PDB file of C-alpha atoms in Angstrom:
ATOM      1  CA  UNK A   1       8.858 -44.715  -6.679  1.00  0.00           C
ATOM      2  CA  UNK A   2      10.708 -44.038  -3.448  1.00  0.00           C
ATOM      3  CA  UNK A   3       8.521 -44.161  -0.348  1.00  0.00           C
ATOM      4  CA  UNK A   4       9.064 -43.716   3.374  1.00  0.00           C
ATOM      5  CA  UNK A   5       7.074 -45.504   6.070  1.00  0.00           C
ATOM      6  CA  UNK A   6       7.283 -44.923   9.806  1.00  0.00           C
ATOM      7  CA  UNK A   7       6.658 -47.717  12.279  1.00  0.00           C
ATOM      8  CA  UNK A   8       6.687 -48.003  16.048  1.00  0.00           C
ATOM      9  CA  UNK A   9       4.513 -47.767  19.147  1.00  0.00           C
ATOM     10  CA  UNK A  10       1.796 -45.138  19.190  1.00  0.00           C
ATOM     11  CA  UNK A  11       1.810 -44.877  22.966  1.00  0.00           C
ATOM     12  CA  UNK A  12       4.827 -44.352  25.204  1.00  0.00           C
ATOM     13  CA  UNK A  13       4.884 -43.861  28.971  1.00  0.00           C
ATOM     14  CA  UNK A  14       6.455 -40.770  30.519  1.00  0.00           C
ATOM     15  CA  UNK A  15      10.184 -41.116  31.277  1.00  0.00           C
ATOM     16  CA  UNK A  16      10.527 -43.997  28.792  1.00  0.00           C
ATOM     17  CA  UNK A  17      12.197 -44.014  25.386  1.00  0.00           C
ATOM     18  CA  UNK A  18      10.313 -43.374  22.162  1.00  0.00           C
ATOM     19  CA  UNK A  19      11.548 -45.582  19.317  1.00  0.00           C
ATOM     20  CA  UNK A  20      10.550 -45.259  15.672  1.00  0.00           C
ATOM     21  CA  UNK A  21      11.862 -46.774  12.469  1.00  0.00           C
ATOM     22  CA  UNK A  22      11.561 -45.473   8.940  1.00  0.00           C
ATOM     23  CA  UNK A  23      11.714 -47.958   6.080  1.00  0.00           C
ATOM     24  CA  UNK A  24      12.829 -46.687   2.693  1.00  0.00           C
ATOM     25  CA  UNK A  25      11.284 -48.593  -0.204  1.00  0.00           C
ATOM     26  CA  UNK A  26      11.659 -48.258  -3.959  1.00  0.00           C
ATOM     27  CA  UNK A  27      15.226 -47.017  -3.739  1.00  0.00           C
ATOM     28  CA  UNK A  28      18.433 -47.064  -1.752  1.00  0.00           C
ATOM     29  CA  UNK A  29      19.118 -45.241   1.483  1.00  0.00           C
ATOM     30  CA  UNK A  30      22.798 -45.170   0.469  1.00  0.00           C
ATOM     31  CA  UNK A  31      22.541 -42.079  -1.691  1.00  0.00           C
ATOM     32  CA  UNK A  32      25.210 -39.407  -1.578  1.00  0.00           C
ATOM     33  CA  UNK A  33      22.642 -36.718  -2.401  1.00  0.00           C
ATOM     34  CA  UNK A  34      20.457 -36.903   0.676  1.00  0.00           C
ATOM     35  CA  UNK A  35      20.238 -36.851   4.419  1.00  0.00           C
ATOM     36  CA  UNK A  36      17.515 -38.827   6.162  1.00  0.00           C
ATOM     37  CA  UNK A  37      15.757 -37.071   8.984  1.00  0.00           C
ATOM     38  CA  UNK A  38      13.021 -36.857  11.553  1.00  0.00           C
ATOM     39  CA  UNK A  39      10.614 -33.946  11.898  1.00  0.00           C
ATOM     40  CA  UNK A  40       7.795 -33.743  14.426  1.00  0.00           C
ATOM     41  CA  UNK A  41       4.598 -31.751  14.833  1.00  0.00           C
ATOM     42  CA  UNK A  42       2.708 -31.533  18.133  1.00  0.00           C
ATOM     43  CA  UNK A  43      -1.063 -31.552  17.676  1.00  0.00           C
ATOM     44  CA  UNK A  44      -2.217 -28.183  16.345  1.00  0.00           C
ATOM     45  CA  UNK A  45       1.307 -26.769  16.344  1.00  0.00           C
ATOM     46  CA  UNK A  46       4.196 -26.195  13.962  1.00  0.00           C
ATOM     47  CA  UNK A  47       7.042 -28.292  12.612  1.00  0.00           C
ATOM     48  CA  UNK A  48      10.255 -29.062  14.495  1.00  0.00           C
ATOM     49  CA  UNK A  49      13.354 -30.636  12.956  1.00  0.00           C
ATOM     50  CA  UNK A  50      14.681 -33.330  15.294  1.00  0.00           C
ATOM     51  CA  UNK A  51      17.782 -34.459  13.460  1.00  0.00           C
ATOM     52  CA  UNK A  52      19.299 -36.006  10.358  1.00  0.00           C
ATOM     53  CA  UNK A  53      21.657 -38.802   9.405  1.00  0.00           C
ATOM     54  CA  UNK A  54      23.786 -39.509   6.372  1.00  0.00           C
ATOM     55  CA  UNK A  55      23.983 -43.067   5.060  1.00  0.00           C
ATOM     56  CA  UNK A  56      27.567 -43.226   6.344  1.00  0.00           C
ATOM     57  CA  UNK A  57      26.233 -42.758   9.866  1.00  0.00           C
ATOM     58  CA  UNK A  58      27.107 -39.088  10.438  1.00  0.00           C
ATOM     59  CA  UNK A  59      24.430 -37.524  12.610  1.00  0.00           C
ATOM     60  CA  UNK A  60      23.180 -33.986  13.189  1.00  0.00           C
ATOM     61  CA  UNK A  61      20.743 -33.037  15.920  1.00  0.00           C
ATOM     62  CA  UNK A  62      18.566 -30.117  16.952  1.00  0.00           C
ATOM     63  CA  UNK A  63      20.507 -28.539  19.847  1.00  0.00           C
ATOM     64  CA  UNK A  64      17.339 -28.333  21.922  1.00  0.00           C
ATOM     65  CA  UNK A  65      16.864 -32.121  21.760  1.00  0.00           C
ATOM     66  CA  UNK A  66      20.449 -33.284  21.346  1.00  0.00           C
ATOM     67  CA  UNK A  67      20.839 -34.676  24.862  1.00  0.00           C
ATOM     68  CA  UNK A  68      17.884 -37.039  24.378  1.00  0.00           C
ATOM     69  CA  UNK A  69      18.071 -38.013  20.690  1.00  0.00           C
ATOM     70  CA  UNK A  70      19.832 -40.824  18.891  1.00  0.00           C
ATOM     71  CA  UNK A  71      19.380 -41.416  15.162  1.00  0.00           C
ATOM     72  CA  UNK A  72      20.896 -44.476  13.537  1.00  0.00           C
ATOM     73  CA  UNK A  73      20.938 -46.073  10.095  1.00  0.00           C
ATOM     74  CA  UNK A  74      20.909 -49.686   8.915  1.00  0.00           C
ATOM     75  CA  UNK A  75      21.814 -49.699   5.249  1.00  0.00           C
ATOM     76  CA  UNK A  76      21.380 -53.477   4.986  1.00  0.00           C
ATOM     77  CA  UNK A  77      17.713 -53.078   5.888  1.00  0.00           C
ATOM     78  CA  UNK A  78      17.276 -49.720   4.132  1.00  0.00           C
ATOM     79  CA  UNK A  79      16.070 -48.240   7.399  1.00  0.00           C
ATOM     80  CA  UNK A  80      16.875 -45.444   9.783  1.00  0.00           C
ATOM     81  CA  UNK A  81      15.661 -45.061  13.339  1.00  0.00           C
ATOM     82  CA  UNK A  82      14.905 -42.508  16.027  1.00  0.00           C
ATOM     83  CA  UNK A  83      15.244 -42.902  19.766  1.00  0.00           C
ATOM     84  CA  UNK A  84      14.089 -40.112  22.078  1.00  0.00           C
ATOM     85  CA  UNK A  85      14.712 -40.732  25.757  1.00  0.00           C
ATOM     86  CA  UNK A  86      13.042 -39.451  28.916  1.00  0.00           C
ATOM     87  CA  UNK A  87       9.870 -38.452  27.112  1.00  0.00           C
ATOM     88  CA  UNK A  88       7.194 -36.217  28.578  1.00  0.00           C
ATOM     89  CA  UNK A  89       3.757 -35.135  27.402  1.00  0.00           C
ATOM     90  CA  UNK A  90       5.481 -32.347  25.471  1.00  0.00           C
ATOM     91  CA  UNK A  91       6.918 -34.995  23.142  1.00  0.00           C
ATOM     92  CA  UNK A  92       3.431 -36.017  22.002  1.00  0.00           C
ATOM     93  CA  UNK A  93       3.432 -35.332  18.290  1.00  0.00           C
ATOM     94  CA  UNK A  94       3.105 -36.659  14.784  1.00  0.00           C
ATOM     95  CA  UNK A  95       6.572 -37.862  13.864  1.00  0.00           C
ATOM     96  CA  UNK A  96       7.556 -37.729  10.200  1.00  0.00           C
ATOM     97  CA  UNK A  97      10.541 -39.369   8.613  1.00  0.00           C
ATOM     98  CA  UNK A  98      11.870 -37.421   5.685  1.00  0.00           C
ATOM     99  CA  UNK A  99      14.472 -37.154   2.958  1.00  0.00           C
ATOM    100  CA  UNK A 100      16.438 -33.907   2.853  1.00  0.00           C
ATOM    101  CA  UNK A 101      18.669 -32.751   0.014  1.00  0.00           C
ATOM    102  CA  UNK A 102      22.302 -32.336   0.964  1.00  0.00           C
ATOM    103  CA  UNK A 103      22.965 -28.695   0.114  1.00  0.00           C
ATOM    104  CA  UNK A 104      19.552 -27.081   0.441  1.00  0.00           C
ATOM    105  CA  UNK A 105      17.743 -29.141   3.095  1.00  0.00           C
ATOM    106  CA  UNK A 106      14.710 -29.369   0.836  1.00  0.00           C
ATOM    107  CA  UNK A 107      12.339 -31.996   2.156  1.00  0.00           C
ATOM    108  CA  UNK A 108      11.016 -33.474  -1.047  1.00  0.00           C
ATOM    109  CA  UNK A 109       9.862 -36.779   0.394  1.00  0.00           C
ATOM    110  CA  UNK A 110       7.948 -37.387   3.597  1.00  0.00           C
ATOM    111  CA  UNK A 111       6.542 -40.399   5.353  1.00  0.00           C
ATOM    112  CA  UNK A 112       2.838 -40.320   6.111  1.00  0.00           C
ATOM    113  CA  UNK A 113       3.577 -39.498   9.743  1.00  0.00           C
ATOM    114  CA  UNK A 114       2.803 -41.424  12.890  1.00  0.00           C
ATOM    115  CA  UNK A 115       1.178 -40.056  16.028  1.00  0.00           C
ATOM    116  CA  UNK A 116       3.048 -40.870  19.208  1.00  0.00           C
ATOM    117  CA  UNK A 117       1.258 -40.083  22.449  1.00  0.00           C
ATOM    118  CA  UNK A 118       3.127 -39.868  25.727  1.00  0.00           C
ATOM    119  CA  UNK A 119       0.805 -40.894  28.514  1.00  0.00           C
ATOM    120  CA  UNK A 120       0.676 -43.252  31.453  1.00  0.00           C
TER     121      UNK A 120
ATOM    122  CA  UNK B   1      20.194 -20.743  16.998  1.00  0.00           C
ATOM    123  CA  UNK B   2      18.434 -18.920  14.175  1.00  0.00           C
ATOM    124  CA  UNK B   3      14.819 -18.058  14.917  1.00  0.00           C
ATOM    125  CA  UNK B   4      12.230 -17.652  12.182  1.00  0.00           C
ATOM    126  CA  UNK B   5       9.329 -15.276  12.816  1.00  0.00           C
ATOM    127  CA  UNK B   6       6.458 -15.864  10.442  1.00  0.00           C
ATOM    128  CA  UNK B   7       3.487 -13.528  10.080  1.00  0.00           C
ATOM    129  CA  UNK B   8       0.607 -13.391  10.174  1.00  0.00           C
ATOM    130  CA  UNK B   9      -0.215 -16.567  12.097  1.00  0.00           C
ATOM    131  CA  UNK B  10      -3.502 -16.751  10.223  1.00  0.00           C
ATOM    132  CA  UNK B  11      -5.356 -14.874   7.531  1.00  0.00           C
ATOM    133  CA  UNK B  12      -8.676 -14.943   5.748  1.00  0.00           C
ATOM    134  CA  UNK B  13      -8.964 -13.894   2.132  1.00  0.00           C
ATOM    135  CA  UNK B  14     -11.372 -14.189  -0.779  1.00  0.00           C
ATOM    136  CA  UNK B  15     -10.892 -16.362  -3.825  1.00  0.00           C
ATOM    137  CA  UNK B  16      -8.824 -14.412  -6.316  1.00  0.00           C
ATOM    138  CA  UNK B  17      -7.132 -12.258  -3.695  1.00  0.00           C
ATOM    139  CA  UNK B  18      -3.399 -11.742  -3.519  1.00  0.00           C
ATOM    140  CA  UNK B  19      -2.030 -13.279  -0.308  1.00  0.00           C
ATOM    141  CA  UNK B  20       1.313 -12.378   1.233  1.00  0.00           C
ATOM    142  CA  UNK B  21       3.127 -14.097   4.087  1.00  0.00           C
ATOM    143  CA  UNK B  22       6.392 -12.895   5.584  1.00  0.00           C
ATOM    144  CA  UNK B  23       9.188 -14.714   7.335  1.00  0.00           C
ATOM    145  CA  UNK B  24      11.940 -12.904   9.221  1.00  0.00           C
ATOM    146  CA  UNK B  25      15.188 -14.547  10.280  1.00  0.00           C
ATOM    147  CA  UNK B  26      17.001 -13.546  13.463  1.00  0.00           C
ATOM    148  CA  UNK B  27      20.215 -13.237  11.452  1.00  0.00           C
ATOM    149  CA  UNK B  28      21.348 -13.148   7.836  1.00  0.00           C
ATOM    150  CA  UNK B  29      20.597 -16.466   6.132  1.00  0.00           C
ATOM    151  CA  UNK B  30      21.314 -15.346   2.554  1.00  0.00           C
ATOM    152  CA  UNK B  31      18.717 -17.153   0.424  1.00  0.00           C
ATOM    153  CA  UNK B  32      18.731 -20.339   2.472  1.00  0.00           C
ATOM    154  CA  UNK B  33      14.966 -20.504   2.788  1.00  0.00           C
ATOM    155  CA  UNK B  34      12.264 -22.920   1.641  1.00  0.00           C
ATOM    156  CA  UNK B  35       8.464 -22.701   1.765  1.00  0.00           C
ATOM    157  CA  UNK B  36       6.028 -25.562   2.362  1.00  0.00           C
ATOM    158  CA  UNK B  37       2.267 -26.059   2.170  1.00  0.00           C
ATOM    159  CA  UNK B  38       0.544 -28.392   4.615  1.00  0.00           C
ATOM    160  CA  UNK B  39      -3.058 -29.473   4.272  1.00  0.00           C
ATOM    161  CA  UNK B  40      -4.918 -30.975   7.256  1.00  0.00           C
ATOM    162  CA  UNK B  41      -3.863 -34.506   8.053  1.00  0.00           C
ATOM    163  CA  UNK B  42      -1.152 -34.506   5.391  1.00  0.00           C
ATOM    164  CA  UNK B  43       2.607 -34.148   5.319  1.00  0.00           C
ATOM    165  CA  UNK B  44       3.950 -30.804   4.117  1.00  0.00           C
ATOM    166  CA  UNK B  45       4.738 -30.248   0.455  1.00  0.00           C
ATOM    167  CA  UNK B  46       7.663 -28.228  -0.837  1.00  0.00           C
ATOM    168  CA  UNK B  47       6.597 -25.215  -2.933  1.00  0.00           C
ATOM    169  CA  UNK B  48       9.579 -22.854  -3.072  1.00  0.00           C
ATOM    170  CA  UNK B  49      13.294 -23.513  -2.535  1.00  0.00           C
ATOM    171  CA  UNK B  50      16.252 -21.173  -2.179  1.00  0.00           C
ATOM    172  CA  UNK B  51      13.824 -18.337  -1.413  1.00  0.00           C
ATOM    173  CA  UNK B  52      12.515 -17.837  -4.922  1.00  0.00           C
ATOM    174  CA  UNK B  53      12.682 -21.011  -7.001  1.00  0.00           C
ATOM    175  CA  UNK B  54       9.433 -22.763  -7.822  1.00  0.00           C
ATOM    176  CA  UNK B  55       9.502 -26.511  -7.238  1.00  0.00           C
ATOM    177  CA  UNK B  56       8.644 -28.574 -10.304  1.00  0.00           C
ATOM    178  CA  UNK B  57       4.921 -29.017 -10.778  1.00  0.00           C
ATOM    179  CA  UNK B  58       3.906 -26.224  -8.425  1.00  0.00           C
ATOM    180  CA  UNK B  59       1.451 -23.695  -9.929  1.00  0.00           C
ATOM    181  CA  UNK B  60       2.946 -20.384 -10.961  1.00  0.00           C
ATOM    182  CA  UNK B  61       0.573 -18.415  -8.736  1.00  0.00           C
ATOM    183  CA  UNK B  62       2.958 -19.283  -5.904  1.00  0.00           C
ATOM    184  CA  UNK B  63       6.138 -17.240  -5.610  1.00  0.00           C
ATOM    185  CA  UNK B  64       8.816 -16.308  -3.130  1.00  0.00           C
ATOM    186  CA  UNK B  65      11.289 -13.496  -2.732  1.00  0.00           C
ATOM    187  CA  UNK B  66      13.796 -12.030  -0.334  1.00  0.00           C
ATOM    188  CA  UNK B  67      17.289 -12.522   1.009  1.00  0.00           C
ATOM    189  CA  UNK B  68      19.208 -11.806   4.151  1.00  0.00           C
ATOM    190  CA  UNK B  69      16.668 -11.632   6.951  1.00  0.00           C
ATOM    191  CA  UNK B  70      13.383 -10.755   5.240  1.00  0.00           C
ATOM    192  CA  UNK B  71      11.413 -13.073   3.000  1.00  0.00           C
ATOM    193  CA  UNK B  72       8.004 -13.008   1.356  1.00  0.00           C
ATOM    194  CA  UNK B  73       5.747 -15.762   0.067  1.00  0.00           C
ATOM    195  CA  UNK B  74       2.921 -14.774  -2.272  1.00  0.00           C
ATOM    196  CA  UNK B  75      -0.136 -16.430  -3.740  1.00  0.00           C
ATOM    197  CA  UNK B  76      -1.063 -14.160  -6.640  1.00  0.00           C
ATOM    198  CA  UNK B  77      -4.673 -15.323  -6.911  1.00  0.00           C
ATOM    199  CA  UNK B  78      -5.985 -17.411  -4.042  1.00  0.00           C
ATOM    200  CA  UNK B  79      -7.783 -20.601  -5.043  1.00  0.00           C
ATOM    201  CA  UNK B  80     -10.011 -22.817  -2.882  1.00  0.00           C
ATOM    202  CA  UNK B  81      -7.434 -25.605  -3.026  1.00  0.00           C
ATOM    203  CA  UNK B  82      -4.827 -23.292  -1.470  1.00  0.00           C
ATOM    204  CA  UNK B  83      -6.497 -23.549   1.942  1.00  0.00           C
ATOM    205  CA  UNK B  84      -3.640 -24.831   4.079  1.00  0.00           C
ATOM    206  CA  UNK B  85      -0.965 -23.853   6.536  1.00  0.00           C
ATOM    207  CA  UNK B  86       2.253 -22.494   5.066  1.00  0.00           C
ATOM    208  CA  UNK B  87       5.690 -22.789   6.687  1.00  0.00           C
ATOM    209  CA  UNK B  88       9.042 -21.247   5.974  1.00  0.00           C
ATOM    210  CA  UNK B  89      12.195 -23.261   6.717  1.00  0.00           C
ATOM    211  CA  UNK B  90      15.745 -21.945   6.987  1.00  0.00           C
ATOM    212  CA  UNK B  91      18.804 -24.084   6.444  1.00  0.00           C
ATOM    213  CA  UNK B  92      21.737 -21.859   7.248  1.00  0.00           C
ATOM    214  CA  UNK B  93      24.687 -23.703   8.810  1.00  0.00           C
ATOM    215  CA  UNK B  94      23.807 -27.094   7.362  1.00  0.00           C
ATOM    216  CA  UNK B  95      23.610 -29.868   8.225  1.00  0.00           C
ATOM    217  CA  UNK B  96      22.648 -29.113  11.823  1.00  0.00           C
ATOM    218  CA  UNK B  97      20.905 -25.768  11.444  1.00  0.00           C
ATOM    219  CA  UNK B  98      17.347 -26.304  10.296  1.00  0.00           C
ATOM    220  CA  UNK B  99      14.384 -24.419  11.751  1.00  0.00           C
ATOM    221  CA  UNK B 100      10.824 -23.772  10.686  1.00  0.00           C
ATOM    222  CA  UNK B 101       8.678 -20.711  11.070  1.00  0.00           C
ATOM    223  CA  UNK B 102       5.564 -20.935  13.194  1.00  0.00           C
ATOM    224  CA  UNK B 103       3.217 -21.288  10.242  1.00  0.00           C
ATOM    225  CA  UNK B 104       0.460 -19.243   8.617  1.00  0.00           C
ATOM    226  CA  UNK B 105      -3.013 -20.697   8.328  1.00  0.00           C
ATOM    227  CA  UNK B 106      -4.778 -19.477   5.202  1.00  0.00           C
ATOM    228  CA  UNK B 107      -8.568 -19.600   5.091  1.00  0.00           C
ATOM    229  CA  UNK B 108     -11.212 -18.510   2.611  1.00  0.00           C
ATOM    230  CA  UNK B 109     -13.353 -15.537   3.591  1.00  0.00           C
TER     231      UNK B 109
END
């Protein structure tokens, strides 16, 4: 069945750029029914939607992070990626990649999550 | 931006108790609300969509109601396996308007 898997460095220095990739396996990323997104959760805290992308490349970002976020998609590799620039300790979190339904934003599929720590 | 105020932030109840969690939106979001369960160390799991619809495979002791700005999530008879943190999520103004409530941690008394 369809699975999502995050990959990328677990440690990023302050002021640098956090980069993560999500690989979609067991199905195609080029579905008209879903967005592909990133959601994060600081340790011991709640969930925050970072942004989403459609397979065509259309992107949608959380206004509070928009100036620092870039999400891209590579349909040939069945992957989508997150870049978050100028990170600080406040960006330390578990980062989940996720599949969201088009009309109801239901997250019915999640990656296992990857902890990214921002520290020198 | 739409803010979601979830309460309480934590609660303790006995097995078999009825548990109620509320989520209030800062503006009318119709029924554009989902509920998730998150167990420690795991990704969240969708329980309720469109405010009141039970996701396939989710036990019927879970339910949701509400529209506009006020929403309720209920566990009719708390079970030990329901120990988790529960989040509401609004999706008004898709695709760029998605926010989560602060979460409610449910524990067994």
